[in-house]
PDB file of C-alpha atoms in Angstrom:
ATOM      1  CA  UNK A 172      -7.963  49.934 138.897  1.00 56.00           C
ATOM      2  CA  UNK A 173      -9.699  53.048 137.927  1.00 63.00           C
ATOM      3  CA  UNK A 174      -9.732  54.300 134.416  1.00 66.00           C
ATOM      4  CA  UNK A 175      -8.687  57.812 133.562  1.00 66.00           C
ATOM      5  CA  UNK A 176     -11.319  59.867 131.933  1.00 66.00           C
ATOM      6  CA  UNK A 177     -10.374  61.399 128.667  1.00 66.00           C
ATOM      7  CA  UNK A 178     -12.116  64.676 128.178  1.00 62.00           C
ATOM      8  CA  UNK A 179     -12.595  66.801 125.168  1.00 64.00           C
ATOM      9  CA  UNK A 180     -10.185  69.636 124.695  1.00 65.00           C
ATOM     10  CA  UNK A 181     -11.832  72.908 125.404  1.00 66.00           C
ATOM     11  CA  UNK A 182     -11.771  75.457 122.651  1.00 68.00           C
ATOM     12  CA  UNK A 183     -12.345  79.137 122.922  1.00 62.00           C
ATOM     13  CA  UNK A 184     -15.970  80.092 122.325  1.00 66.00           C
ATOM     14  CA  UNK A 185     -14.842  82.954 120.078  1.00 65.00           C
ATOM     15  CA  UNK A 186     -12.314  83.667 117.399  1.00 70.00           C
ATOM     16  CA  UNK A 187      -9.613  86.235 117.973  1.00 68.00           C
ATOM     17  CA  UNK A 188     -10.719  89.636 116.806  1.00 66.00           C
ATOM     18  CA  UNK A 189      -8.288  92.378 115.933  1.00 66.00           C
ATOM     19  CA  UNK A 190      -9.044  96.046 116.246  1.00 69.00           C
ATOM     20  CA  UNK A 191      -6.555  97.140 113.634  1.00 65.00           C
ATOM     21  CA  UNK A 192      -4.716  99.195 116.240  1.00 70.00           C
ATOM     22  CA  UNK A 193      -1.794  96.868 116.825  1.00 68.00           C
ATOM     23  CA  UNK A 194       1.456  98.528 117.739  1.00 68.00           C
ATOM     24  CA  UNK A 195       4.077  98.465 114.986  1.00 66.00           C
ATOM     25  CA  UNK A 196       7.354  96.727 115.693  1.00 69.00           C
ATOM     26  CA  UNK A 197       9.656  99.016 117.643  1.00 72.00           C
ATOM     27  CA  UNK A 198      12.718 100.243 115.774  1.00 77.00           C
ATOM     28  CA  UNK A 199      16.150  99.408 117.048  1.00 83.00           C
ATOM     29  CA  UNK A 200      18.540 102.103 118.217  1.00 82.00           C
ATOM     30  CA  UNK A 201      20.718 101.879 115.123  1.00 83.00           C
ATOM     31  CA  UNK A 202      17.725 102.209 112.796  1.00 87.00           C
ATOM     32  CA  UNK A 203      16.490 105.213 114.754  1.00 87.00           C
ATOM     33  CA  UNK A 204      19.964 106.770 114.682  1.00 85.00           C
ATOM     34  CA  UNK A 205      20.219 106.309 110.898  1.00 87.00           C
ATOM     35  CA  UNK A 206      16.729 107.744 110.427  1.00 89.00           C
ATOM     36  CA  UNK A 207      17.618 110.851 112.445  1.00 87.00           C
ATOM     37  CA  UNK A 208      20.838 111.270 110.432  1.00 87.00           C
ATOM     38  CA  UNK A 209      18.931 110.940 107.158  1.00 89.00           C
ATOM     39  CA  UNK A 210      16.468 113.616 108.277  1.00 90.00           C
ATOM     40  CA  UNK A 211      19.375 115.892 109.233  1.00 87.00           C
ATOM     41  CA  UNK A 212      18.324 116.065 112.881  1.00 84.00           C
ATOM     42  CA  UNK A 213      21.814 115.533 114.297  1.00 81.00           C
ATOM     43  CA  UNK A 214      21.644 118.505 116.660  1.00 81.00           C
ATOM     44  CA  UNK A 215      18.417 117.472 118.388  1.00 86.00           C
ATOM     45  CA  UNK A 216      18.215 116.208 121.945  1.00 87.00           C
ATOM     46  CA  UNK A 217      16.704 112.903 120.784  1.00 88.00           C
ATOM     47  CA  UNK A 218      19.663 112.257 118.453  1.00 87.00           C
ATOM     48  CA  UNK A 219      22.160 112.862 121.264  1.00 86.00           C
ATOM     49  CA  UNK A 220      20.161 110.634 123.609  1.00 89.00           C
ATOM     50  CA  UNK A 221      20.070 107.757 121.107  1.00 88.00           C
ATOM     51  CA  UNK A 222      23.758 108.228 120.260  1.00 87.00           C
ATOM     52  CA  UNK A 223      24.711 108.067 123.956  1.00 87.00           C
ATOM     53  CA  UNK A 224      22.723 104.837 124.344  1.00 89.00           C
ATOM     54  CA  UNK A 225      24.443 103.307 121.309  1.00 87.00           C
ATOM     55  CA  UNK A 226      27.875 104.330 122.596  1.00 86.00           C
ATOM     56  CA  UNK A 227      27.125 102.744 125.980  1.00 86.00           C
ATOM     57  CA  UNK A 228      25.983  99.546 124.251  1.00 87.00           C
ATOM     58  CA  UNK A 229      29.141  99.328 122.141  1.00 84.00           C
ATOM     59  CA  UNK A 230      31.440 100.338 125.004  1.00 85.00           C
ATOM     60  CA  UNK A 231      32.888 103.409 123.321  1.00 80.00           C
ATOM     61  CA  UNK A 232      33.992 104.774 126.695  1.00 77.00           C
ATOM     62  CA  UNK A 233      36.089 101.663 127.275  1.00 81.00           C
ATOM     63  CA  UNK A 234      37.890 101.875 123.940  1.00 82.00           C
ATOM     64  CA  UNK A 235      38.022 105.613 123.346  1.00 85.00           C
ATOM     65  CA  UNK A 236      39.769 107.866 125.900  1.00 89.00           C
ATOM     66  CA  UNK A 237      37.374 110.696 125.074  1.00 90.00           C
ATOM     67  CA  UNK A 238      34.391 108.523 125.974  1.00 88.00           C
ATOM     68  CA  UNK A 239      32.492 109.430 122.807  1.00 88.00           C
ATOM     69  CA  UNK A 240      32.730 109.702 119.039  1.00 86.00           C
ATOM     70  CA  UNK A 241      30.560 112.823 118.809  1.00 87.00           C
ATOM     71  CA  UNK A 242      31.948 116.348 119.219  1.00 90.00           C
ATOM     72  CA  UNK A 243      28.692 117.729 120.675  1.00 88.00           C
ATOM     73  CA  UNK A 244      28.669 115.148 123.465  1.00 88.00           C
ATOM     74  CA  UNK A 245      32.342 115.913 124.183  1.00 93.00           C
ATOM     75  CA  UNK A 246      31.697 119.677 124.348  1.00 93.00           C
ATOM     76  CA  UNK A 247      28.772 119.088 126.709  1.00 91.00           C
ATOM     77  CA  UNK A 248      30.966 116.872 128.877  1.00 92.00           C
ATOM     78  CA  UNK A 249      33.767 119.476 128.955  1.00 94.00           C
ATOM     79  CA  UNK A 250      31.381 122.265 129.942  1.00 94.00           C
ATOM     80  CA  UNK A 251      30.316 120.311 133.044  1.00 93.00           C
ATOM     81  CA  UNK A 252      33.846 119.512 134.313  1.00 93.00           C
ATOM     82  CA  UNK A 253      35.593 121.390 137.119  1.00 94.00           C
ATOM     83  CA  UNK A 254      39.198 122.522 136.707  1.00 94.00           C
ATOM     84  CA  UNK A 255      40.559 119.484 138.572  1.00 95.00           C
ATOM     85  CA  UNK A 256      38.387 117.109 136.540  1.00 95.00           C
ATOM     86  CA  UNK A 257      39.429 118.882 133.348  1.00 95.00           C
ATOM     87  CA  UNK A 258      43.118 118.425 134.216  1.00 95.00           C
ATOM     88  CA  UNK A 259      42.548 114.760 135.003  1.00 95.00           C
ATOM     89  CA  UNK A 260      40.708 114.291 131.700  1.00 95.00           C
ATOM     90  CA  UNK A 261      43.532 116.068 129.828  1.00 95.00           C
ATOM     91  CA  UNK A 262      46.083 113.667 131.342  1.00 95.00           C
ATOM     92  CA  UNK A 263      43.900 110.740 130.301  1.00 93.00           C
ATOM     93  CA  UNK A 264      43.828 111.854 126.646  1.00 92.00           C
ATOM     94  CA  UNK A 265      47.536 112.756 126.603  1.00 92.00           C
ATOM     95  CA  UNK A 266      47.523 116.565 126.792  1.00 93.00           C
ATOM     96  CA  UNK A 267      49.538 118.857 129.066  1.00 93.00           C
ATOM     97  CA  UNK A 268      47.060 119.582 131.893  1.00 94.00           C
ATOM     98  CA  UNK A 269      48.710 122.788 133.154  1.00 93.00           C
ATOM     99  CA  UNK A 270      46.992 125.272 130.842  1.00 93.00           C
ATOM    100  CA  UNK A 271      44.134 127.582 131.744  1.00 94.00           C
ATOM    101  CA  UNK A 272      40.751 125.812 131.547  1.00 93.00           C
ATOM    102  CA  UNK A 273      39.650 127.600 128.354  1.00 94.00           C
ATOM    103  CA  UNK A 274      42.913 126.752 126.550  1.00 95.00           C
ATOM    104  CA  UNK A 275      42.744 123.223 127.925  1.00 95.00           C
ATOM    105  CA  UNK A 276      39.246 122.732 126.477  1.00 95.00           C
ATOM    106  CA  UNK A 277      40.427 123.992 123.086  1.00 96.00           C
ATOM    107  CA  UNK A 278      43.425 121.638 123.164  1.00 96.00           C
ATOM    108  CA  UNK A 279      41.216 118.680 124.084  1.00 96.00           C
ATOM    109  CA  UNK A 280      38.884 119.483 121.187  1.00 96.00           C
ATOM    110  CA  UNK A 281      41.859 119.772 118.792  1.00 95.00           C
ATOM    111  CA  UNK A 282      43.173 116.419 120.000  1.00 94.00           C
ATOM    112  CA  UNK A 283      39.694 114.928 119.549  1.00 94.00           C
ATOM    113  CA  UNK A 284      39.661 116.106 115.920  1.00 92.00           C
ATOM    114  CA  UNK A 285      43.129 114.563 115.403  1.00 91.00           C
ATOM    115  CA  UNK A 286      41.890 111.310 116.904  1.00 88.00           C
ATOM    116  CA  UNK A 287      38.830 111.346 114.632  1.00 85.00           C
ATOM    117  CA  UNK A 288      40.977 112.077 111.559  1.00 82.00           C
ATOM    118  CA  UNK A 289      43.153 109.021 112.266  1.00 80.00           C
ATOM    119  CA  UNK A 290      40.130 106.916 111.551  1.00 68.00           C
ATOM    120  CA  UNK A 291      37.535 104.923 113.355  1.00 59.00           C
ATOM    121  CA  UNK A 292      34.399 103.060 112.411  1.00 61.00           C
ATOM    122  CA  UNK A 293      32.501 106.263 111.584  1.00 58.00           C
ATOM    123  CA  UNK A 294      35.222 107.715 109.336  1.00 58.00           C
ATOM    124  CA  UNK A 295      36.468 104.506 107.713  1.00 63.00           C
ATOM    125  CA  UNK A 296      35.899 104.348 103.960  1.00 67.00           C
ATOM    126  CA  UNK A 297      33.299 101.956 102.643  1.00 72.00           C
ATOM    127  CA  UNK A 298      34.996  98.947 101.021  1.00 78.00           C
ATOM    128  CA  UNK A 299      34.632  98.746  97.258  1.00 82.00           C
ATOM    129  CA  UNK A 300      33.758  95.441  95.632  1.00 83.00           C
ATOM    130  CA  UNK A 301      36.583  93.592  93.890  1.00 82.00           C
ATOM    131  CA  UNK A 302      36.772  93.704  90.113  1.00 81.00           C
ATOM    132  CA  UNK A 303      35.201  90.609  88.599  1.00 85.00           C
ATOM    133  CA  UNK A 304      36.750  89.311  85.391  1.00 84.00           C
ATOM    134  CA  UNK A 305      34.750  87.089  83.062  1.00 86.00           C
ATOM    135  CA  UNK A 306      36.896  84.309  81.511  1.00 85.00           C
ATOM    136  CA  UNK A 307      34.520  84.139  78.503  1.00 89.00           C
ATOM    137  CA  UNK A 308      35.208  87.760  77.575  1.00 88.00           C
ATOM    138  CA  UNK A 309      38.255  87.917  75.228  1.00 87.00           C
ATOM    139  CA  UNK A 310      39.643  91.098  76.830  1.00 85.00           C
ATOM    140  CA  UNK A 311      39.257  89.672  80.333  1.00 86.00           C
ATOM    141  CA  UNK A 312      40.696  86.306  79.237  1.00 87.00           C
ATOM    142  CA  UNK A 313      43.847  88.014  77.970  1.00 86.00           C
ATOM    143  CA  UNK A 314      44.245  89.832  81.285  1.00 86.00           C
ATOM    144  CA  UNK A 315      43.598  86.641  83.289  1.00 86.00           C
ATOM    145  CA  UNK A 316      46.202  84.751  81.229  1.00 87.00           C
ATOM    146  CA  UNK A 317      48.714  87.533  81.864  1.00 87.00           C
ATOM    147  CA  UNK A 318      47.959  87.556  85.626  1.00 85.00           C
ATOM    148  CA  UNK A 319      48.160  83.763  85.945  1.00 85.00           C
ATOM    149  CA  UNK A 320      51.469  83.447  84.082  1.00 74.00           C
TER     150      UNK A 320
END
């Protein structure tokens, strides 16, 4: 029987050298969207592009009849629709489709504002933390005794 040769593990003849020009970690879409909002750049093309990508990721078009949660994207969409497409879209969102196109667009926008006012994830209030009562505090203890009785 032949014996297997055990060889030395080869090591690199050099140590890894960095140039100091490494690329920073890429931001996620939500971080980029928040950053653009904080800067006040909500009317820029980049903001709309990122917002559309986020809405596609979260499936806003599947849940929301308007296909978006942003009024600027909706207005852009309405400006590109033909009369037949506009009527079909109006039926989809629950509006009488037999108005003139300009009145139909205004009605769709009004309905969009009503939909937004009803509440969604962007307009929902931020939950407030519950009141914490300390049983060692005499005032809190009195209130806790009253609540537990």
